[in-house]
Amino acid sequence: MNTLKNCLRYVLLALPLLFFACKDKDPGPDTDDVVYVGSVDKKLYALDAATGSKKWEFLTGGTVYNDAAFSNGVVYVGSYDTKLYALDATTGTKKWEFTTGGQIYSSPAVSNGVVYVGSYDTKLYALDAATGTGKWVFLAGGRIRSSPVVSNGIVYIGSDDFKVYALDAATGTKKWEFLTGAPIDASPIISNGIVYVGSIDKKLYAIDATIGTKKWEFLTGGNIYGTAAVSNGVVYVGSFDGKCYALDATTGAKKWDYTSSPSVSGYGVSVANGIVYFAGNTGGKQYALDAATGTKKWELATVGSTYYSTVSNGVFYAGSSDGKLYVTDAVTGTGKWTFSGGAFTGKPCVVTKQGKVVRGNPGD
């Protein structure tokens, strides 16, 4: 009997230890883990987000102008060698490649096990993300430099034929098309049932995402090559007139504009935590502006052209044609590290330790 009592006592004493041992470990705050960025030196780089040290690199057969995409442990990237590559995100080992009929400037998008990418051969391709097997192809009327965006089972894409297309994501069937006044280099973004896209006709368009009718348009003073960003009911866009514009997302009414100094060709924008990040392109600067007022908070000077940026977990990532990727504190602009490779023109793709993917704006 004493032996039984002693056994029960040890079991009861051990229960708290078993309880705490079985509890899930608190993952703590999410932090950035890996940055994937392509370069004109034909490579895709995987970098440690904390230090900038290189984890691996993958050499394609042509210039990599576009952004990488990440899904389920695989990184997808297109190249001017006409191919889309699927790489193991941890090792950089190639899983498959798919050859299109033209150079790839468009960035891939992945949704529901399908990867979508445009090509200079005027086609948008839908491929099985696991195998690279083709599912469908849509033929546009011009080169595709714009990048696809998938929302609510619809793929949106712009083309050099002046048009924005809305396609059924499963079949490629066209739902509608919208004609602008010039080729479309910028990529569409979707917010609250509205498609926002810039054109080389100097205008930003707001289009009903379901039926393709125009809600409003806004004329800037220069061509729009960069993708816009939307936050808190405001759409932000850069123009080659050297300005960043803040517009009411519902009406298109201008709230403010910021002119770079000296005035340069404006390009892509990102927005996070009340700050708009505006690429000055030919002036080699990235500007951080107050999202509500347009007041400059800080600027980053490079010695090359800048195009896009990504903001994640309070960290700002931006490439330049000077061959460097710059990483700073997103609030203060204080430098954290730089990485030297070839010229970087796309948005860095950041994957956090908890698996969140950020390419441009948080939530993208």
XYZ file of N, CA, C and O in Angstrom, residues 6 17 23 53-54 64 118 126 136 161 167 178-179 204 223 228 241 249 280 288 316 323:
88
model
N 3.262 6.035 -2.734
C 4.457 6.743 -3.200
C 4.424 6.952 -4.714
O 4.802 8.004 -5.224
N 4.894 19.426 -14.384
C 6.032 19.435 -15.302
C 5.595 18.988 -16.694
O 6.013 19.551 -17.710
N 3.007 22.495 -23.298
C 2.473 23.770 -23.780
C 3.234 24.230 -25.021
O 4.434 24.025 -25.153
N 23.585 38.679 -45.036
C 24.481 37.631 -45.528
C 23.750 36.739 -46.537
O 22.556 36.481 -46.404
N 24.476 36.287 -47.535
C 23.877 35.499 -48.604
C 23.663 34.054 -48.174
O 24.567 33.407 -47.660
N 17.214 39.448 -64.609
C 16.027 39.291 -63.768
C 15.567 40.686 -63.349
O 16.141 41.300 -62.455
N 3.182 36.747 -67.047
C 3.079 37.285 -68.394
C 4.417 37.254 -69.099
O 5.481 37.160 -68.472
N -0.922 30.318 -67.117
C -1.326 29.760 -65.830
C -0.726 28.357 -65.738
O -0.995 27.509 -66.594
N -3.642 26.877 -68.645
C -4.257 27.625 -69.733
C -3.355 28.788 -70.135
O -2.428 29.154 -69.408
N -1.023 46.563 -75.339
C -2.119 46.879 -76.266
C -3.073 47.926 -75.696
O -4.173 48.127 -76.226
N -9.645 38.131 -66.081
C -9.791 36.765 -66.565
C -10.206 35.838 -65.441
O -9.773 36.011 -64.285
N -10.604 46.670 -70.420
C -10.752 48.114 -70.287
C -9.635 48.779 -71.083
O -8.455 48.446 -70.918
N -10.001 49.726 -71.940
C -9.031 50.379 -72.814
C -8.554 51.706 -72.228
O -9.350 52.577 -71.905
N -3.963 57.700 -63.941
C -4.296 56.600 -63.045
C -5.789 56.352 -63.183
O -6.593 57.290 -63.096
N 4.246 60.098 -67.544
C 3.867 58.693 -67.685
C 3.904 57.988 -66.332
O 4.709 58.317 -65.459
N 0.743 51.513 -58.084
C 0.223 52.354 -57.010
C 0.104 51.552 -55.715
O 0.336 50.336 -55.684
N 6.453 62.853 -63.835
C 6.562 64.297 -63.647
C 7.315 64.629 -62.362
O 7.438 65.795 -61.977
N -9.451 57.454 -52.679
C -9.610 56.202 -53.411
C -11.002 56.038 -54.004
O -11.182 55.315 -54.985
N 12.352 57.805 -56.335
C 12.658 58.930 -57.208
C 13.259 58.537 -58.536
O 13.527 59.401 -59.370
N 10.657 59.058 -47.839
C 9.657 58.632 -46.865
C 8.805 59.846 -46.531
O 9.323 60.864 -46.040
N 12.772 48.713 -44.045
C 12.611 49.202 -45.413
C 13.691 48.574 -46.288
O 14.879 48.624 -45.968
N 23.809 48.785 -57.961
C 24.263 47.451 -57.609
C 24.122 47.089 -56.151
O 24.657 46.073 -55.706
